[in-house]
Coordinates of C-alpha atoms in Angstrom, one line a residue:
M1 CA 7.3 -9.2 9.1
D2 CA 10.1 -9.5 11.5
K3 CA 12.0 -6.2 11.7
G4 CA 15.2 -8.1 11.3
E5 CA 14.2 -9.8 8.1
E6 CA 16.6 -9.1 5.2
R7 CA 15.6 -7.4 2.0
R8 CA 14.3 -9.6 -0.7
L9 CA 13.8 -8.7 -4.4
V10 CA 11.9 -11.3 -6.5
I11 CA 11.8 -10.8 -10.3
V12 CA 8.9 -12.7 -11.8
T13 CA 9.1 -13.6 -15.5
G14 CA 8.4 -16.4 -17.9
L15 CA 6.0 -17.4 -20.6
S16 CA 2.8 -15.6 -21.3
G17 CA -0.1 -17.6 -19.9
A18 CA 2.0 -19.5 -17.5
G19 CA 0.6 -17.9 -14.4
K20 CA 2.6 -14.7 -13.7
T21 CA -0.6 -12.8 -12.7
Q22 CA -1.4 -15.5 -10.1
A23 CA 2.2 -15.4 -8.9
I24 CA 2.3 -11.7 -8.3
R25 CA -1.0 -11.7 -6.6
S26 CA 0.2 -14.5 -4.3
L27 CA 3.4 -12.5 -3.5
E28 CA 1.2 -9.4 -2.8
D29 CA -0.8 -11.5 -0.3
L30 CA 2.5 -12.4 1.4
G31 CA 3.3 -8.8 2.0
F32 CA 5.5 -8.0 -1.0
F33 CA 5.4 -4.6 -2.6
C34 CA 4.6 -5.5 -6.2
I35 CA 5.2 -3.8 -9.5
D36 CA 3.7 -5.3 -12.7
N37 CA 5.2 -4.9 -16.2
L38 CA 8.2 -2.8 -15.1
P39 CA 10.4 -1.8 -18.0
P40 CA 13.9 -3.2 -17.3
S41 CA 15.5 0.2 -18.0
L42 CA 13.8 1.5 -14.8
V43 CA 15.6 -1.1 -12.5
P44 CA 18.6 1.1 -11.8
G45 CA 16.3 3.9 -10.6
L46 CA 14.4 1.5 -8.4
V47 CA 17.6 0.1 -6.9
E48 CA 18.7 3.6 -6.1
L49 CA 15.4 4.4 -4.4
L50 CA 15.6 1.2 -2.4
N51 CA 19.1 1.9 -1.3
K52 CA 18.1 5.3 -0.1
Q53 CA 15.5 3.7 2.1
G54 CA 18.0 1.4 3.7
P55 CA 16.6 -1.5 5.7
G56 CA 13.7 1.0 6.2
P57 CA 10.0 0.4 6.2
E58 CA 8.5 -3.0 5.7
E59 CA 7.1 -2.3 2.2
T60 CA 10.6 -1.7 0.8
R61 CA 12.2 -4.8 2.3
R62 CA 10.2 -7.3 0.2
V63 CA 9.7 -6.2 -3.4
A64 CA 8.5 -8.3 -6.4
L65 CA 8.7 -7.1 -10.0
V66 CA 7.1 -8.6 -13.1
M67 CA 9.2 -8.1 -16.2
D68 CA 8.1 -10.0 -19.3
I69 CA 7.6 -9.9 -23.1
R70 CA 4.7 -7.4 -22.7
G71 CA 7.4 -4.7 -22.4
G72 CA 7.9 -5.0 -26.1
K73 CA 11.2 -3.4 -27.2
F74 CA 11.8 -2.3 -23.6
F75 CA 12.1 -6.0 -22.6
A76 CA 15.3 -6.2 -24.7
G77 CA 17.1 -4.6 -21.7
M78 CA 16.2 -7.4 -19.3
E79 CA 19.7 -9.0 -19.3
E80 CA 21.3 -5.6 -19.0
A81 CA 19.2 -4.9 -15.9
L82 CA 20.2 -8.2 -14.4
D83 CA 23.9 -7.4 -15.1
Y84 CA 23.4 -4.1 -13.3
L85 CA 22.0 -5.8 -10.2
D86 CA 25.0 -8.2 -10.3
Q87 CA 27.5 -5.3 -10.6
Q88 CA 25.8 -3.5 -7.7
G89 CA 25.8 -6.6 -5.6
F90 CA 22.1 -6.1 -5.0
P91 CA 20.6 -9.5 -4.0
Y92 CA 17.7 -10.7 -6.2
E93 CA 16.0 -13.9 -7.2
I94 CA 14.4 -14.8 -10.6
L95 CA 11.1 -16.8 -10.5
F96 CA 10.6 -18.2 -14.0
L97 CA 7.1 -19.7 -14.9
E98 CA 6.6 -21.9 -17.9
A99 CA 4.1 -24.5 -19.2
S100 CA 3.9 -26.9 -22.1
D101 CA 3.0 -25.6 -25.6
E102 CA -0.2 -27.6 -25.5
V103 CA -1.4 -26.1 -22.2
L104 CA -0.5 -22.5 -23.2
V105 CA -2.4 -22.8 -26.5
R106 CA -5.4 -24.2 -24.6
R107 CA -5.3 -21.4 -22.0
Y108 CA -5.2 -18.7 -24.7
K109 CA -8.1 -20.3 -26.6
E110 CA -10.1 -20.5 -23.4
T111 CA -9.5 -16.9 -22.5
R112 CA -9.7 -15.6 -26.1
R113 CA -6.8 -13.3 -25.4
R114 CA -4.1 -12.6 -28.0
H115 CA -0.6 -13.7 -27.3
P116 CA 1.7 -10.7 -27.4
L117 CA 3.9 -12.2 -30.0
A118 CA 1.3 -14.1 -32.0
G119 CA 1.6 -13.9 -35.8
E120 CA -0.4 -16.3 -37.8
S121 CA -1.0 -18.6 -34.8
I122 CA -0.8 -18.7 -31.0
L123 CA 1.8 -21.5 -31.2
E124 CA 4.0 -19.4 -33.4
G125 CA 4.0 -16.6 -30.7
I126 CA 4.7 -19.2 -27.9
L127 CA 7.7 -20.6 -29.7
E128 CA 9.2 -17.2 -30.4
E129 CA 8.7 -16.2 -26.8
R130 CA 10.5 -19.4 -25.7
R131 CA 13.4 -18.4 -27.9
R132 CA 13.7 -14.9 -26.5
L133 CA 13.5 -16.0 -22.9
E134 CA 16.0 -18.9 -23.2
S135 CA 18.9 -16.9 -21.7
I136 CA 16.7 -15.5 -18.9
K137 CA 15.6 -18.9 -18.0
E138 CA 19.2 -20.1 -17.6
R139 CA 19.7 -17.4 -14.9
A140 CA 16.5 -18.3 -13.0
S141 CA 16.7 -19.1 -9.3
K142 CA 13.5 -21.1 -9.4
I143 CA 11.6 -22.5 -12.4
I144 CA 8.0 -23.6 -11.9
D145 CA 6.1 -25.6 -14.6
T146 CA 2.5 -24.7 -14.2
S147 CA 1.2 -27.2 -16.8
E148 CA -0.5 -29.4 -14.2
L149 CA -1.0 -26.9 -11.4
T150 CA -4.3 -25.3 -10.4
P151 CA -4.2 -21.7 -9.3
R152 CA -4.4 -22.9 -5.7
Q153 CA -1.4 -25.2 -6.1
L154 CA 0.7 -22.5 -7.6
K155 CA -0.2 -20.2 -4.7
E156 CA 0.9 -22.9 -2.3
E157 CA 4.2 -23.2 -4.1
I158 CA 4.7 -19.4 -4.0
T159 CA 3.9 -19.3 -0.3
E160 CA 6.3 -22.1 0.4
L161 CA 9.1 -20.4 -1.5
Y162 CA 8.6 -16.8 -0.4
G163 CA 6.4 -16.7 2.7
A164 CA 8.0 -14.9 5.7
R165 CA 8.9 -17.5 8.3
G166 CA 6.3 -19.8 6.9
Q167 CA 3.6 -17.3 7.6
K168 CA 0.6 -18.2 5.3
L169 CA -2.2 -16.0 6.7
T170 CA -2.8 -12.4 7.5
I171 CA -5.5 -11.8 10.0
T172 CA -7.4 -8.5 10.3
V173 CA -9.5 -8.0 13.4
V174 CA -12.0 -5.1 12.9
S175 CA -14.4 -3.6 15.4
F176 CA -17.7 -2.1 14.1
G177 CA -21.1 -0.8 15.2
Y178 CA -24.2 -2.6 14.0
K179 CA -26.0 0.7 13.7
Y180 CA -23.6 1.5 10.8
G181 CA -24.0 -1.9 9.0
L182 CA -21.8 -5.0 8.7
P183 CA -18.3 -4.8 7.2
L184 CA -18.6 -6.0 3.7
D185 CA -15.3 -8.0 3.6
A186 CA -15.8 -9.9 6.9
D187 CA -15.3 -13.6 6.9
L188 CA -16.3 -14.2 10.5
V189 CA -18.7 -11.9 12.4
M190 CA -19.1 -12.0 16.2
D191 CA -21.9 -10.1 17.9
V192 CA -20.8 -9.0 21.4
R193 CA -24.0 -7.1 22.3
F194 CA -24.7 -9.8 24.9
L195 CA -22.2 -8.0 27.2
P196 CA -23.3 -5.1 29.4
N197 CA -23.0 -1.8 27.5
P198 CA -20.6 0.8 29.0
Y199 CA -22.6 3.4 27.1
Y200 CA -25.3 3.3 29.8
N201 CA -22.7 4.2 32.5
P202 CA -22.4 8.0 32.4
A203 CA -18.8 7.8 33.7
L204 CA -17.7 5.5 30.9
R205 CA -19.9 6.9 28.0
P206 CA -17.3 9.5 26.8
F207 CA -14.5 7.0 26.5
T208 CA -13.8 4.1 24.1
G209 CA -12.5 0.6 24.3
H210 CA -9.0 2.0 23.9
D211 CA -9.3 3.6 27.4
R212 CA -8.3 1.5 30.4
C213 CA -11.5 2.3 32.3
V214 CA -13.7 0.9 29.5
A215 CA -11.5 -2.1 28.8
D216 CA -11.4 -3.1 32.5
F217 CA -15.2 -2.8 32.7
V218 CA -15.8 -5.0 29.6
L219 CA -13.1 -7.6 30.3
G220 CA -14.1 -7.7 34.0
E221 CA -17.3 -9.5 33.0
P222 CA -17.1 -13.2 33.4
A223 CA -19.0 -13.7 30.2
A224 CA -16.4 -11.7 28.3
Q225 CA -13.6 -14.0 29.6
E226 CA -15.6 -17.1 28.7
F227 CA -16.3 -15.7 25.2
L228 CA -12.6 -15.0 24.7
N229 CA -11.7 -18.6 25.7
K230 CA -14.3 -20.2 23.5
F231 CA -13.7 -17.9 20.5
M232 CA -9.9 -18.5 20.6
D233 CA -10.5 -22.2 20.7
L234 CA -12.7 -21.8 17.6
L235 CA -9.9 -19.8 15.9
H236 CA -7.3 -22.5 16.8
F237 CA -9.5 -24.9 14.9
L238 CA -10.3 -22.7 12.0
I239 CA -7.0 -21.0 11.2
P240 CA -5.0 -24.2 10.3
N241 CA -7.9 -25.3 8.1
Y242 CA -8.1 -21.9 6.3
I243 CA -4.4 -22.1 5.7
K244 CA -4.7 -25.6 4.3
E245 CA -7.4 -24.4 1.9
G246 CA -5.0 -21.7 0.7
K247 CA -6.7 -18.7 2.3
S248 CA -4.2 -15.8 2.6
H249 CA -6.4 -13.2 4.4
L250 CA -8.9 -13.7 7.2
V251 CA -11.1 -10.8 8.3
I252 CA -12.7 -11.2 11.8
A253 CA -15.4 -8.6 12.6
I254 CA -16.4 -7.9 16.2
G255 CA -19.6 -5.9 16.5
C256 CA -21.5 -4.0 19.2
T257 CA -24.2 -1.4 19.0
G258 CA -22.1 1.7 18.2
G259 CA -18.6 0.3 17.6
Q260 CA -17.2 2.4 20.4
H261 CA -16.8 0.3 23.6
R262 CA -17.3 -3.5 23.7
S263 CA -16.2 -4.3 20.2
V264 CA -13.1 -2.1 20.4
T265 CA -12.0 -3.7 23.7
L266 CA -12.5 -7.2 22.4
A267 CA -11.0 -6.6 19.0
N268 CA -7.9 -5.2 20.7
K269 CA -7.7 -8.2 23.1
I270 CA -8.2 -10.8 20.3
G271 CA -5.5 -9.1 18.2
E272 CA -3.2 -9.1 21.2
L273 CA -3.8 -12.9 21.8
L274 CA -3.2 -13.7 18.1
E275 CA 0.0 -11.7 18.0
K276 CA 1.4 -13.6 21.0
E277 CA 0.9 -16.7 18.9
D278 CA 3.1 -15.2 16.1
F279 CA 0.3 -14.6 13.6
R280 CA 0.5 -11.6 11.3
V281 CA -2.3 -9.4 12.7
I282 CA -3.8 -6.1 11.8
V283 CA -6.4 -4.5 14.2
K284 CA -8.7 -1.8 12.8
H285 CA -11.6 0.1 14.4
R286 CA -14.1 1.1 11.7
D287 CA -16.6 3.2 13.7
V288 CA -14.9 4.5 16.8
I289 CA -14.2 7.9 15.2
R290 CA -17.6 8.1 13.7
A291 CA -19.2 7.4 17.1
S292 CA -17.1 10.2 18.7
L293 CA -18.1 12.7 16.0
N294 CA -21.8 11.8 16.4
R295 CA -21.5 12.6 20.2
R296 CA -20.2 16.1 19.4
R297 CA -23.1 17.0 17.2

């Protein structure tokens, strides 16, 4: 997130079965700090905490809360909590999700879950919930009818509404050593063991890809530069298509033998190149510390 981005508080509410779980997961993928099923009476305490943080760390600048009928008697304080936010001048948005009675009944029958207000029938619970939420709906900043939306389409709407600067994908670049196994969450795995191994150079062996001497050695290879050019071309093709398909997190794994030299250098370089193109990038090095510990034994 841009360090200058303003604070954003999104309150997610609406009818049970309308997609609030999908909505909060989508907001979490966009970098929001999310709290599910928060009792409205705790909102003043949360606001006080956020105000103490000031513009502060990223995780307190974009917050999403789910407050809905599951709160039982505590949910009765919802409007009071919204009035408090208004009195404090604390900016917030309400995202209200709804769907037709027919669709909600079908969803509950398919999942075999009990509606929180269900009496003799599911429909009875739905109608009662609509009545209780009517005044909250009138205060909503955005209402989304999910009756005809797939989970993917709802996610796309959430991303369009709340994505930071239109950013739709977080990219994690992780280095690893094949001797310790593949990263389980990798989407793309690139094997860079075709490059000369600094491990066999006694002067470079004690260092890692974080060190200038190793990075210069690895990147000084013509094959390394050709690999970077070709791999970045591949990413330029793949990333827009991943975004189009609704992917929110791409994990790129770069592997060498021990996860200490070649993979670390190239993971750092790929992360640097992606950041220059304004992607949201996280660079991790899974095995560099493990390799260092093994050398000391």
